[in-house]
Amino acid sequence: MTDRPDRPLEGRQAVVTGGASGIGLACVRELVALGADVTIADIDPETTKQVATDHGVDAWVVDLADTAALETVELDADILVNNAGIQRVNPLTTFAPEDFRLIHRLMLEAPFLLARAVLPRMYERGWGRIVNVSSVHGLRASAYKSAYVSAKHGLEGLSKVTALEGAAHGVTSNCVNPGYVRTPLVEKQIADQAAAHGVSEDEVVEKIMLTGTAVKRLVEPEQVASLVAWLCSDAAAMVTGASYTMDGGWTAR
Ligand SMILES: NC(=O)c1ccc[n+]([C@@H]2O[C@H](COP(=O)([O-])OP(=O)(O)OC[C@H]3O[C@@H](n4cnc5c(N)ncnc54)[C@H](O)[C@@H]3O)[C@@H](O)[C@H]2O)c1
């Protein structure tokens, strides 16, 4: 699309769901820096519009859990980053069915419906990149996270099927699988666990979150974004149906 090596994504349209915060916002910054025209799809009107203005990108204020509305959505993009997500933590026996369904709508049905919307024009152009922000929890389970773990495992399957169907059309589909990343979603979990266990937030990070991790640090959102951007590059054209962990060695065990 472009001859400028510093802006390899110039001329590409990218949609980043959940782009107003955390990993999504880091992806927006990275894709903009590489020359892409980015649209942030996120639920909160004020934050989404403010973040879009700050970064010179477009805002699409949308509740991606309203999947009935997404069945007829019209969307044109060369790059789709399925990133929006939430967490609910409860034992199966008391897990609210509506919370389970909400997580599955937002984190599995919406990625399916958005991919379904963008793929026809990607196929026409013979180029497309779908990056699904999965998690270590797309590959491993943790107690009390039934909705999240099952939605992420479903996303892994969706990504692989997309890879098989898209291959003949120049479309790749991959997952990135971070461990705990320093974002508002995790900062809230740290604060909640510190209060629940009566320990400091540093202790929660070291003794609860990073017990299985070889590198005793949280992942930074910019590190995940750089992997997402690489998956969008032409250098990654042969990478499809893959799941790339970035977890400080958690899944090496
Ligand atoms: N933070 C982590 O440790 C971590 C680890 C692995 C995977 N992930 C995944 O990364 C993704 C982003 O997480 P994050 O930590 O950056 O979270 P975050 O809370 O910082 O950002 C999530 C974004 O999604 C948006 N969102 C939530 N519900 C929405 C809805 N119904 N419609 C549209 N947008 C909605 C929020 O407004 C927010 O901007 C999620 O899919 C999460 O599962 C996070």
PDB file of C-alpha atoms and ligand atoms in Angstrom:
ATOM      1  CA  MET A   1       0.000   0.000   0.000  1.00  0.00           C
ATOM      2  CA  THR A   2       2.913   2.387   0.720  1.00  0.00           C
ATOM      3  CA  ASP A   3       6.596   2.777  -0.030  1.00  0.00           C
ATOM      4  CA  ARG A   4       7.385   4.485   3.268  1.00  0.00           C
ATOM      5  CA  PRO A   5       9.118   1.941   5.515  1.00  0.00           C
ATOM      6  CA  ASP A   6       8.358   4.004   8.634  1.00  0.00           C
ATOM      7  CA  ARG A   7       4.594   3.970   7.823  1.00  0.00           C
ATOM      8  CA  PRO A   8       3.950   0.481   6.431  1.00  0.00           C
ATOM      9  CA  LEU A   9       0.230   0.583   7.253  1.00  0.00           C
ATOM     10  CA  GLU A  10      -0.482   3.840   5.413  1.00  0.00           C
ATOM     11  CA  GLY A  11      -3.727   3.487   3.454  1.00  0.00           C
ATOM     12  CA  ARG A  12      -5.000   0.685   5.685  1.00  0.00           C
ATOM     13  CA  GLN A  13      -8.232   1.083   7.651  1.00  0.00           C
ATOM     14  CA  ALA A  14      -8.161  -0.452  11.126  1.00  0.00           C
ATOM     15  CA  VAL A  15     -10.947  -1.016  13.650  1.00  0.00           C
ATOM     16  CA  VAL A  16      -9.891  -1.595  17.257  1.00  0.00           C
ATOM     17  CA  THR A  17     -12.625  -2.696  19.645  1.00  0.00           C
ATOM     18  CA  GLY A  18     -12.210  -1.553  23.229  1.00  0.00           C
ATOM     19  CA  GLY A  19      -9.711   0.972  21.861  1.00  0.00           C
ATOM     20  CA  ALA A  20     -10.444   3.629  24.484  1.00  0.00           C
ATOM     21  CA  SER A  21      -8.443   1.952  27.258  1.00  0.00           C
ATOM     22  CA  GLY A  22      -5.639  -0.422  28.170  1.00  0.00           C
ATOM     23  CA  ILE A  23      -4.372  -2.839  25.499  1.00  0.00           C
ATOM     24  CA  GLY A  24      -6.798  -1.481  22.879  1.00  0.00           C
ATOM     25  CA  LEU A  25      -5.574   2.077  23.374  1.00  0.00           C
ATOM     26  CA  ALA A  26      -1.953   0.932  23.078  1.00  0.00           C
ATOM     27  CA  CYS A  27      -2.917  -0.822  19.801  1.00  0.00           C
ATOM     28  CA  VAL A  28      -4.554   2.383  18.537  1.00  0.00           C
ATOM     29  CA  ARG A  29      -1.347   4.351  19.250  1.00  0.00           C
ATOM     30  CA  GLU A  30       0.859   1.736  17.587  1.00  0.00           C
ATOM     31  CA  LEU A  31      -1.317   1.394  14.465  1.00  0.00           C
ATOM     32  CA  VAL A  32      -1.580   5.182  14.092  1.00  0.00           C
ATOM     33  CA  ALA A  33       2.209   5.463  14.410  1.00  0.00           C
ATOM     34  CA  LEU A  34       2.548   2.927  11.582  1.00  0.00           C
ATOM     35  CA  GLY A  35       0.277   5.013   9.353  1.00  0.00           C
ATOM     36  CA  ALA A  36      -3.110   3.257   9.613  1.00  0.00           C
ATOM     37  CA  ASP A  37      -6.432   5.129   9.677  1.00  0.00           C
ATOM     38  CA  VAL A  38      -7.966   3.881  12.903  1.00  0.00           C
ATOM     39  CA  THR A  39     -11.523   3.698  14.236  1.00  0.00           C
ATOM     40  CA  ILE A  40     -12.035   3.079  17.942  1.00  0.00           C
ATOM     41  CA  ALA A  41     -15.143   0.990  18.693  1.00  0.00           C
ATOM     42  CA  ASP A  42     -15.977   1.380  22.359  1.00  0.00           C
ATOM     43  CA  ILE A  43     -18.961   1.738  24.637  1.00  0.00           C
ATOM     44  CA  ASP A  44     -18.373   4.836  26.721  1.00  0.00           C
ATOM     45  CA  PRO A  45     -19.329   7.914  24.633  1.00  0.00           C
ATOM     46  CA  GLU A  46     -17.289  10.553  26.454  1.00  0.00           C
ATOM     47  CA  THR A  47     -14.058   8.579  26.834  1.00  0.00           C
ATOM     48  CA  THR A  48     -14.254   7.147  23.326  1.00  0.00           C
ATOM     49  CA  LYS A  49     -14.774  10.558  21.715  1.00  0.00           C
ATOM     50  CA  GLN A  50     -12.074  12.169  23.868  1.00  0.00           C
ATOM     51  CA  VAL A  51      -9.511   9.443  23.158  1.00  0.00           C
ATOM     52  CA  ALA A  52     -10.367   9.578  19.445  1.00  0.00           C
ATOM     53  CA  THR A  53      -9.890  13.359  19.369  1.00  0.00           C
ATOM     54  CA  ASP A  54      -6.602  13.097  21.288  1.00  0.00           C
ATOM     55  CA  HIS A  55      -5.216  10.591  18.773  1.00  0.00           C
ATOM     56  CA  GLY A  56      -6.733  12.018  15.576  1.00  0.00           C
ATOM     57  CA  VAL A  57      -8.796   8.885  14.882  1.00  0.00           C
ATOM     58  CA  ASP A  58     -12.494   8.092  14.396  1.00  0.00           C
ATOM     59  CA  ALA A  59     -14.875   7.100  17.190  1.00  0.00           C
ATOM     60  CA  TRP A  60     -17.598   4.477  16.856  1.00  0.00           C
ATOM     61  CA  VAL A  61     -19.597   4.502  20.067  1.00  0.00           C
ATOM     62  CA  VAL A  62     -21.169   1.062  20.269  1.00  0.00           C
ATOM     63  CA  ASP A  63     -22.245  -1.523  22.819  1.00  0.00           C
ATOM     64  CA  LEU A  64     -20.618  -4.622  21.346  1.00  0.00           C
ATOM     65  CA  ALA A  65     -22.603  -6.815  23.724  1.00  0.00           C
ATOM     66  CA  ASP A  66     -25.720  -5.788  21.777  1.00  0.00           C
ATOM     67  CA  THR A  67     -25.032  -8.520  19.264  1.00  0.00           C
ATOM     68  CA  ALA A  68     -28.483  -8.416  17.652  1.00  0.00           C
ATOM     69  CA  ALA A  69     -27.567  -4.968  16.305  1.00  0.00           C
ATOM     70  CA  LEU A  70     -24.229  -6.259  14.988  1.00  0.00           C
ATOM     71  CA  GLU A  71     -25.931  -8.830  12.769  1.00  0.00           C
ATOM     72  CA  THR A  72     -26.631  -6.135  10.171  1.00  0.00           C
ATOM     73  CA  VAL A  73     -23.645  -3.844  10.797  1.00  0.00           C
ATOM     74  CA  GLU A  74     -21.780  -2.520   7.758  1.00  0.00           C
ATOM     75  CA  LEU A  75     -18.061  -2.272   8.319  1.00  0.00           C
ATOM     76  CA  ASP A  76     -15.140  -1.789   5.965  1.00  0.00           C
ATOM     77  CA  ALA A  77     -11.676  -2.455   7.361  1.00  0.00           C
ATOM     78  CA  ASP A  78      -8.347  -3.970   6.346  1.00  0.00           C
ATOM     79  CA  ILE A  79      -7.424  -4.665   9.966  1.00  0.00           C
ATOM     80  CA  LEU A  80      -9.768  -5.782  12.748  1.00  0.00           C
ATOM     81  CA  VAL A  81      -8.472  -6.005  16.297  1.00  0.00           C
ATOM     82  CA  ASN A  82     -11.044  -7.824  18.443  1.00  0.00           C
ATOM     83  CA  ASN A  83     -10.001  -6.599  21.876  1.00  0.00           C
ATOM     84  CA  ALA A  84     -12.982  -5.343  23.932  1.00  0.00           C
ATOM     85  CA  GLY A  85     -13.427  -7.417  27.053  1.00  0.00           C
ATOM     86  CA  ILE A  86     -14.560  -7.513  30.642  1.00  0.00           C
ATOM     87  CA  GLN A  87     -14.111  -9.884  33.575  1.00  0.00           C
ATOM     88  CA  ARG A  88     -16.474 -11.414  36.148  1.00  0.00           C
ATOM     89  CA  VAL A  89     -15.093 -13.677  38.893  1.00  0.00           C
ATOM     90  CA  ASN A  90     -17.363 -16.099  40.750  1.00  0.00           C
ATOM     91  CA  PRO A  91     -17.646 -19.828  41.437  1.00  0.00           C
ATOM     92  CA  LEU A  92     -19.773 -21.738  38.914  1.00  0.00           C
ATOM     93  CA  THR A  93     -22.387 -22.437  41.555  1.00  0.00           C
ATOM     94  CA  THR A  94     -23.168 -18.740  41.987  1.00  0.00           C
ATOM     95  CA  PHE A  95     -22.156 -17.396  38.564  1.00  0.00           C
ATOM     96  CA  ALA A  96     -25.013 -15.230  37.300  1.00  0.00           C
ATOM     97  CA  PRO A  97     -26.293 -16.645  33.980  1.00  0.00           C
ATOM     98  CA  GLU A  98     -26.677 -13.134  32.546  1.00  0.00           C
ATOM     99  CA  ASP A  99     -23.024 -12.337  33.371  1.00  0.00           C
ATOM    100  CA  PHE A 100     -21.992 -15.530  31.571  1.00  0.00           C
ATOM    101  CA  ARG A 101     -24.057 -14.613  28.526  1.00  0.00           C
ATOM    102  CA  LEU A 102     -22.823 -10.990  28.557  1.00  0.00           C
ATOM    103  CA  ILE A 103     -19.181 -12.106  28.458  1.00  0.00           C
ATOM    104  CA  HIS A 104     -19.889 -14.551  25.652  1.00  0.00           C
ATOM    105  CA  ARG A 105     -21.783 -11.946  23.620  1.00  0.00           C
ATOM    106  CA  LEU A 106     -19.033  -9.329  24.001  1.00  0.00           C
ATOM    107  CA  MET A 107     -15.968 -11.562  23.758  1.00  0.00           C
ATOM    108  CA  LEU A 108     -17.058 -14.316  21.350  1.00  0.00           C
ATOM    109  CA  GLU A 109     -20.233 -13.401  19.442  1.00  0.00           C
ATOM    110  CA  ALA A 110     -19.128  -9.822  18.679  1.00  0.00           C
ATOM    111  CA  PRO A 111     -15.733 -10.933  17.253  1.00  0.00           C
ATOM    112  CA  PHE A 112     -17.642 -13.424  15.049  1.00  0.00           C
ATOM    113  CA  LEU A 113     -20.129 -10.785  13.866  1.00  0.00           C
ATOM    114  CA  LEU A 114     -17.437  -8.159  13.205  1.00  0.00           C
ATOM    115  CA  ALA A 115     -15.288 -10.659  11.295  1.00  0.00           C
ATOM    116  CA  ARG A 116     -18.382 -11.672   9.325  1.00  0.00           C
ATOM    117  CA  ALA A 117     -18.954  -7.995   8.480  1.00  0.00           C
ATOM    118  CA  VAL A 118     -15.394  -7.136   7.381  1.00  0.00           C
ATOM    119  CA  LEU A 119     -14.354 -10.330   5.595  1.00  0.00           C
ATOM    120  CA  PRO A 120     -16.231  -9.860   2.270  1.00  0.00           C
ATOM    121  CA  ARG A 121     -14.365  -6.634   1.439  1.00  0.00           C
ATOM    122  CA  MET A 122     -11.067  -8.032   2.743  1.00  0.00           C
ATOM    123  CA  TYR A 123     -11.611 -10.945   0.329  1.00  0.00           C
ATOM    124  CA  GLU A 124     -12.341  -8.504  -2.533  1.00  0.00           C
ATOM    125  CA  ARG A 125      -9.075  -6.661  -1.854  1.00  0.00           C
ATOM    126  CA  GLY A 126      -7.093  -9.854  -1.272  1.00  0.00           C
ATOM    127  CA  TRP A 127      -5.614  -8.580   2.009  1.00  0.00           C
ATOM    128  CA  GLY A 128      -6.777  -8.526   5.600  1.00  0.00           C
ATOM    129  CA  ARG A 129      -5.575  -8.941   9.161  1.00  0.00           C
ATOM    130  CA  ILE A 130      -7.730 -10.093  12.057  1.00  0.00           C
ATOM    131  CA  VAL A 131      -6.039 -10.064  15.439  1.00  0.00           C
ATOM    132  CA  ASN A 132      -7.967 -11.478  18.369  1.00  0.00           C
ATOM    133  CA  VAL A 133      -6.824 -10.368  21.800  1.00  0.00           C
ATOM    134  CA  SER A 134      -7.217 -13.637  23.647  1.00  0.00           C
ATOM    135  CA  SER A 135      -5.334 -14.406  26.868  1.00  0.00           C
ATOM    136  CA  VAL A 136      -3.387 -17.093  28.672  1.00  0.00           C
ATOM    137  CA  HIS A 137      -6.959 -17.957  29.639  1.00  0.00           C
ATOM    138  CA  GLY A 138      -7.584 -18.890  25.998  1.00  0.00           C
ATOM    139  CA  LEU A 139      -5.143 -21.749  26.583  1.00  0.00           C
ATOM    140  CA  ARG A 140      -5.322 -22.426  30.334  1.00  0.00           C
ATOM    141  CA  ALA A 141      -8.066 -22.349  32.962  1.00  0.00           C
ATOM    142  CA  SER A 142      -8.309 -20.606  36.322  1.00  0.00           C
ATOM    143  CA  ALA A 143     -10.979 -21.291  38.904  1.00  0.00           C
ATOM    144  CA  TYR A 144     -13.878 -18.823  39.179  1.00  0.00           C
ATOM    145  CA  LYS A 145     -13.464 -17.516  35.610  1.00  0.00           C
ATOM    146  CA  SER A 146     -15.864 -19.876  33.786  1.00  0.00           C
ATOM    147  CA  ALA A 147     -17.326 -17.264  31.437  1.00  0.00           C
ATOM    148  CA  TYR A 148     -14.012 -15.588  30.609  1.00  0.00           C
ATOM    149  CA  VAL A 149     -12.046 -18.825  30.122  1.00  0.00           C
ATOM    150  CA  SER A 150     -14.749 -20.418  27.965  1.00  0.00           C
ATOM    151  CA  ALA A 151     -15.232 -17.265  25.852  1.00  0.00           C
ATOM    152  CA  LYS A 152     -11.465 -16.987  25.256  1.00  0.00           C
ATOM    153  CA  HIS A 153     -11.209 -20.701  24.381  1.00  0.00           C
ATOM    154  CA  GLY A 154     -14.080 -20.132  21.919  1.00  0.00           C
ATOM    155  CA  LEU A 155     -12.251 -17.132  20.453  1.00  0.00           C
ATOM    156  CA  GLU A 156      -9.221 -19.362  19.826  1.00  0.00           C
ATOM    157  CA  GLY A 157     -11.416 -21.702  17.758  1.00  0.00           C
ATOM    158  CA  LEU A 158     -13.074 -18.850  15.885  1.00  0.00           C
ATOM    159  CA  SER A 159      -9.652 -17.408  15.045  1.00  0.00           C
ATOM    160  CA  LYS A 160      -8.426 -20.723  13.625  1.00  0.00           C
ATOM    161  CA  VAL A 161     -11.534 -21.200  11.462  1.00  0.00           C
ATOM    162  CA  THR A 162     -11.174 -17.610  10.193  1.00  0.00           C
ATOM    163  CA  ALA A 163      -7.548 -18.419   9.329  1.00  0.00           C
ATOM    164  CA  LEU A 164      -8.555 -21.475   7.284  1.00  0.00           C
ATOM    165  CA  GLU A 165     -11.334 -19.674   5.396  1.00  0.00           C
ATOM    166  CA  GLY A 166      -9.332 -16.476   4.853  1.00  0.00           C
ATOM    167  CA  ALA A 167      -6.096 -18.071   3.672  1.00  0.00           C
ATOM    168  CA  ALA A 168      -7.010 -18.193  -0.008  1.00  0.00           C
ATOM    169  CA  HIS A 169      -7.971 -14.501   0.122  1.00  0.00           C
ATOM    170  CA  GLY A 170      -4.829 -13.026   1.709  1.00  0.00           C
ATOM    171  CA  VAL A 171      -6.514 -12.732   5.113  1.00  0.00           C
ATOM    172  CA  THR A 172      -4.730 -13.895   8.256  1.00  0.00           C
ATOM    173  CA  SER A 173      -6.289 -14.432  11.679  1.00  0.00           C
ATOM    174  CA  ASN A 174      -4.300 -14.859  14.875  1.00  0.00           C
ATOM    175  CA  CYS A 175      -4.608 -14.633  18.632  1.00  0.00           C
ATOM    176  CA  VAL A 176      -2.317 -12.889  21.084  1.00  0.00           C
ATOM    177  CA  ASN A 177      -2.264 -14.428  24.555  1.00  0.00           C
ATOM    178  CA  PRO A 178      -0.993 -12.106  27.262  1.00  0.00           C
ATOM    179  CA  GLY A 179      -0.571 -12.925  30.917  1.00  0.00           C
ATOM    180  CA  TYR A 180      -1.558 -10.179  33.364  1.00  0.00           C
ATOM    181  CA  VAL A 181      -1.205  -6.778  31.675  1.00  0.00           C
ATOM    182  CA  ARG A 182      -1.015  -3.463  33.529  1.00  0.00           C
ATOM    183  CA  THR A 183      -4.422  -2.011  32.488  1.00  0.00           C
ATOM    184  CA  PRO A 184      -7.490  -0.598  34.284  1.00  0.00           C
ATOM    185  CA  LEU A 185      -9.115  -4.072  34.051  1.00  0.00           C
ATOM    186  CA  VAL A 186      -6.266  -5.634  36.054  1.00  0.00           C
ATOM    187  CA  GLU A 187      -5.693  -2.667  38.367  1.00  0.00           C
ATOM    188  CA  LYS A 188      -9.301  -3.112  39.532  1.00  0.00           C
ATOM    189  CA  GLN A 189      -8.704  -6.846  40.141  1.00  0.00           C
ATOM    190  CA  ILE A 190      -5.551  -6.034  42.131  1.00  0.00           C
ATOM    191  CA  ALA A 191      -7.401  -3.523  44.307  1.00  0.00           C
ATOM    192  CA  ASP A 192     -10.347  -5.934  44.835  1.00  0.00           C
ATOM    193  CA  GLN A 193      -8.063  -8.846  45.797  1.00  0.00           C
ATOM    194  CA  ALA A 194      -5.977  -6.663  48.132  1.00  0.00           C
ATOM    195  CA  ALA A 195      -9.171  -5.645  49.933  1.00  0.00           C
ATOM    196  CA  ALA A 196     -10.537  -9.218  49.967  1.00  0.00           C
ATOM    197  CA  HIS A 197      -7.320 -10.772  51.367  1.00  0.00           C
ATOM    198  CA  GLY A 198      -6.295  -7.830  53.574  1.00  0.00           C
ATOM    199  CA  VAL A 199      -2.864  -7.565  51.922  1.00  0.00           C
ATOM    200  CA  SER A 200      -1.042  -4.848  49.965  1.00  0.00           C
ATOM    201  CA  GLU A 201      -1.491  -4.444  46.202  1.00  0.00           C
ATOM    202  CA  ASP A 202       2.211  -5.332  45.654  1.00  0.00           C
ATOM    203  CA  GLU A 203       1.652  -8.611  47.506  1.00  0.00           C
ATOM    204  CA  VAL A 204      -1.375  -9.419  45.337  1.00  0.00           C
ATOM    205  CA  VAL A 205       0.732  -8.942  42.185  1.00  0.00           C
ATOM    206  CA  GLU A 206       3.730 -10.951  43.482  1.00  0.00           C
ATOM    207  CA  LYS A 207       2.038 -13.681  45.511  1.00  0.00           C
ATOM    208  CA  ILE A 208      -1.279 -14.216  43.721  1.00  0.00           C
ATOM    209  CA  MET A 209      -1.077 -13.020  40.119  1.00  0.00           C
ATOM    210  CA  LEU A 210       2.542 -13.834  39.235  1.00  0.00           C
ATOM    211  CA  THR A 211       3.018 -17.105  41.137  1.00  0.00           C
ATOM    212  CA  GLY A 212       3.105 -19.179  37.935  1.00  0.00           C
ATOM    213  CA  THR A 213       5.043 -16.618  35.913  1.00  0.00           C
ATOM    214  CA  ALA A 214       8.829 -16.897  35.474  1.00  0.00           C
ATOM    215  CA  VAL A 215       9.318 -13.171  34.833  1.00  0.00           C
ATOM    216  CA  LYS A 216       7.915 -11.471  37.928  1.00  0.00           C
ATOM    217  CA  ARG A 217       6.487  -8.407  36.200  1.00  0.00           C
ATOM    218  CA  LEU A 218       3.168  -7.426  34.672  1.00  0.00           C
ATOM    219  CA  VAL A 219       3.101  -7.227  30.869  1.00  0.00           C
ATOM    220  CA  GLU A 220       2.888  -3.633  29.583  1.00  0.00           C
ATOM    221  CA  PRO A 221       0.084  -2.749  27.094  1.00  0.00           C
ATOM    222  CA  GLU A 222       2.667  -1.372  24.627  1.00  0.00           C
ATOM    223  CA  GLN A 223       4.376  -4.781  24.510  1.00  0.00           C
ATOM    224  CA  VAL A 224       1.105  -6.449  23.482  1.00  0.00           C
ATOM    225  CA  ALA A 225       0.440  -3.690  20.940  1.00  0.00           C
ATOM    226  CA  SER A 226       3.814  -4.223  19.299  1.00  0.00           C
ATOM    227  CA  LEU A 227       2.981  -7.912  18.768  1.00  0.00           C
ATOM    228  CA  VAL A 228      -0.452  -6.983  17.381  1.00  0.00           C
ATOM    229  CA  ALA A 229       1.193  -4.530  14.971  1.00  0.00           C
ATOM    230  CA  TRP A 230       3.704  -7.153  13.829  1.00  0.00           C
ATOM    231  CA  LEU A 231       0.839  -9.570  13.098  1.00  0.00           C
ATOM    232  CA  CYS A 232      -0.615  -6.827  10.856  1.00  0.00           C
ATOM    233  CA  SER A 233       2.619  -6.500   8.884  1.00  0.00           C
ATOM    234  CA  ASP A 234       3.454  -8.055   5.532  1.00  0.00           C
ATOM    235  CA  ALA A 235       6.332  -9.865   7.280  1.00  0.00           C
ATOM    236  CA  ALA A 236       3.678 -11.878   9.155  1.00  0.00           C
ATOM    237  CA  ALA A 237       1.831 -12.984   5.995  1.00  0.00           C
ATOM    238  CA  MET A 238       2.660 -16.659   6.686  1.00  0.00           C
ATOM    239  CA  VAL A 239       1.524 -16.468  10.310  1.00  0.00           C
ATOM    240  CA  THR A 240      -2.114 -17.504  10.555  1.00  0.00           C
ATOM    241  CA  GLY A 241      -4.213 -19.633  12.874  1.00  0.00           C
ATOM    242  CA  ALA A 242      -1.511 -19.066  15.505  1.00  0.00           C
ATOM    243  CA  SER A 243      -1.693 -18.065  19.159  1.00  0.00           C
ATOM    244  CA  TYR A 244       1.242 -16.063  20.479  1.00  0.00           C
ATOM    245  CA  THR A 245       1.757 -16.079  24.214  1.00  0.00           C
ATOM    246  CA  MET A 246       3.286 -13.046  25.947  1.00  0.00           C
ATOM    247  CA  ASP A 247       3.109 -14.224  29.514  1.00  0.00           C
ATOM    248  CA  GLY A 248       6.556 -14.089  31.101  1.00  0.00           C
ATOM    249  CA  GLY A 249       6.808 -17.877  30.869  1.00  0.00           C
ATOM    250  CA  TRP A 250       3.478 -18.760  32.552  1.00  0.00           C
ATOM    251  CA  THR A 251       2.538 -21.363  29.907  1.00  0.00           C
ATOM    252  CA  ALA A 252       6.089 -22.755  29.670  1.00  0.00           C
ATOM    253  CA  ARG A 253       5.318 -24.932  32.710  1.00  0.00           C
TER     254      ARG A 253
HETATM  255  N1  LIG B   1      -5.329  -6.826  31.314  1.00  0.00           N
HETATM  256  C1  LIG B   1      -4.958  -8.086  31.261  1.00  0.00           C
HETATM  257  O1  LIG B   1      -4.251  -8.602  32.142  1.00  0.00           O
HETATM  258  C2  LIG B   1      -5.345  -8.953  30.120  1.00  0.00           C
HETATM  259  C3  LIG B   1      -4.688 -10.179  29.949  1.00  0.00           C
HETATM  260  C4  LIG B   1      -5.030 -10.996  28.885  1.00  0.00           C
HETATM  261  C5  LIG B   1      -6.022 -10.583  28.011  1.00  0.00           C
HETATM  262  N2  LIG B   1      -6.655  -9.398  28.213  1.00  0.00           N
HETATM  263  C6  LIG B   1      -7.695  -9.027  27.260  1.00  0.00           C
HETATM  264  O2  LIG B   1      -7.363  -7.797  26.667  1.00  0.00           O
HETATM  265  C7  LIG B   1      -8.561  -7.131  26.267  1.00  0.00           C
HETATM  266  C8  LIG B   1      -8.511  -5.695  26.758  1.00  0.00           C
HETATM  267  O3  LIG B   1      -8.421  -5.697  28.163  1.00  0.00           O
HETATM  268  P1  LIG B   1      -7.814  -4.471  28.984  1.00  0.00           P
HETATM  269  O4  LIG B   1      -7.107  -5.070  30.134  1.00  0.00           O
HETATM  270  O5  LIG B   1      -7.119  -3.533  28.086  1.00  0.00           O
HETATM  271  O6  LIG B   1      -9.173  -3.839  29.558  1.00  0.00           O
HETATM  272  P2  LIG B   1      -9.673  -2.338  29.777  1.00  0.00           P
HETATM  273  O7  LIG B   1     -10.755  -2.432  30.772  1.00  0.00           O
HETATM  274  O8  LIG B   1      -8.519  -1.414  30.026  1.00  0.00           O
HETATM  275  O9  LIG B   1     -10.272  -1.965  28.344  1.00  0.00           O
HETATM  276  C9  LIG B   1     -11.386  -2.657  27.820  1.00  0.00           C
HETATM  277  C10 LIG B   1     -12.122  -1.734  26.883  1.00  0.00           C
HETATM  278  O10 LIG B   1     -13.281  -2.453  26.394  1.00  0.00           O
HETATM  279  C11 LIG B   1     -14.380  -1.570  26.398  1.00  0.00           C
HETATM  280  N3  LIG B   1     -15.652  -2.278  26.502  1.00  0.00           N
HETATM  281  C12 LIG B   1     -16.119  -2.968  27.585  1.00  0.00           C
HETATM  282  N4  LIG B   1     -17.356  -3.401  27.354  1.00  0.00           N
HETATM  283  C13 LIG B   1     -17.683  -2.998  26.096  1.00  0.00           C
HETATM  284  C14 LIG B   1     -18.843  -3.134  25.292  1.00  0.00           C
HETATM  285  N5  LIG B   1     -19.949  -3.759  25.737  1.00  0.00           N
HETATM  286  N6  LIG B   1     -18.834  -2.598  24.042  1.00  0.00           N
HETATM  287  C15 LIG B   1     -17.747  -1.931  23.586  1.00  0.00           C
HETATM  288  N7  LIG B   1     -16.624  -1.756  24.314  1.00  0.00           N
HETATM  289  C16 LIG B   1     -16.595  -2.286  25.549  1.00  0.00           C
HETATM  290  C17 LIG B   1     -14.149  -0.695  27.634  1.00  0.00           C
HETATM  291  O11 LIG B   1     -14.916   0.495  27.574  1.00  0.00           O
HETATM  292  C18 LIG B   1     -12.641  -0.470  27.583  1.00  0.00           C
HETATM  293  O12 LIG B   1     -12.307   0.691  26.821  1.00  0.00           O
HETATM  294  C19 LIG B   1      -9.721  -7.961  26.826  1.00  0.00           C
HETATM  295  O13 LIG B   1     -10.256  -8.773  25.819  1.00  0.00           O
HETATM  296  C20 LIG B   1      -9.063  -8.807  27.891  1.00  0.00           C
HETATM  297  O14 LIG B   1      -9.734 -10.008  28.096  1.00  0.00           O
HETATM  298  C21 LIG B   1      -6.338  -8.564  29.236  1.00  0.00           C
END
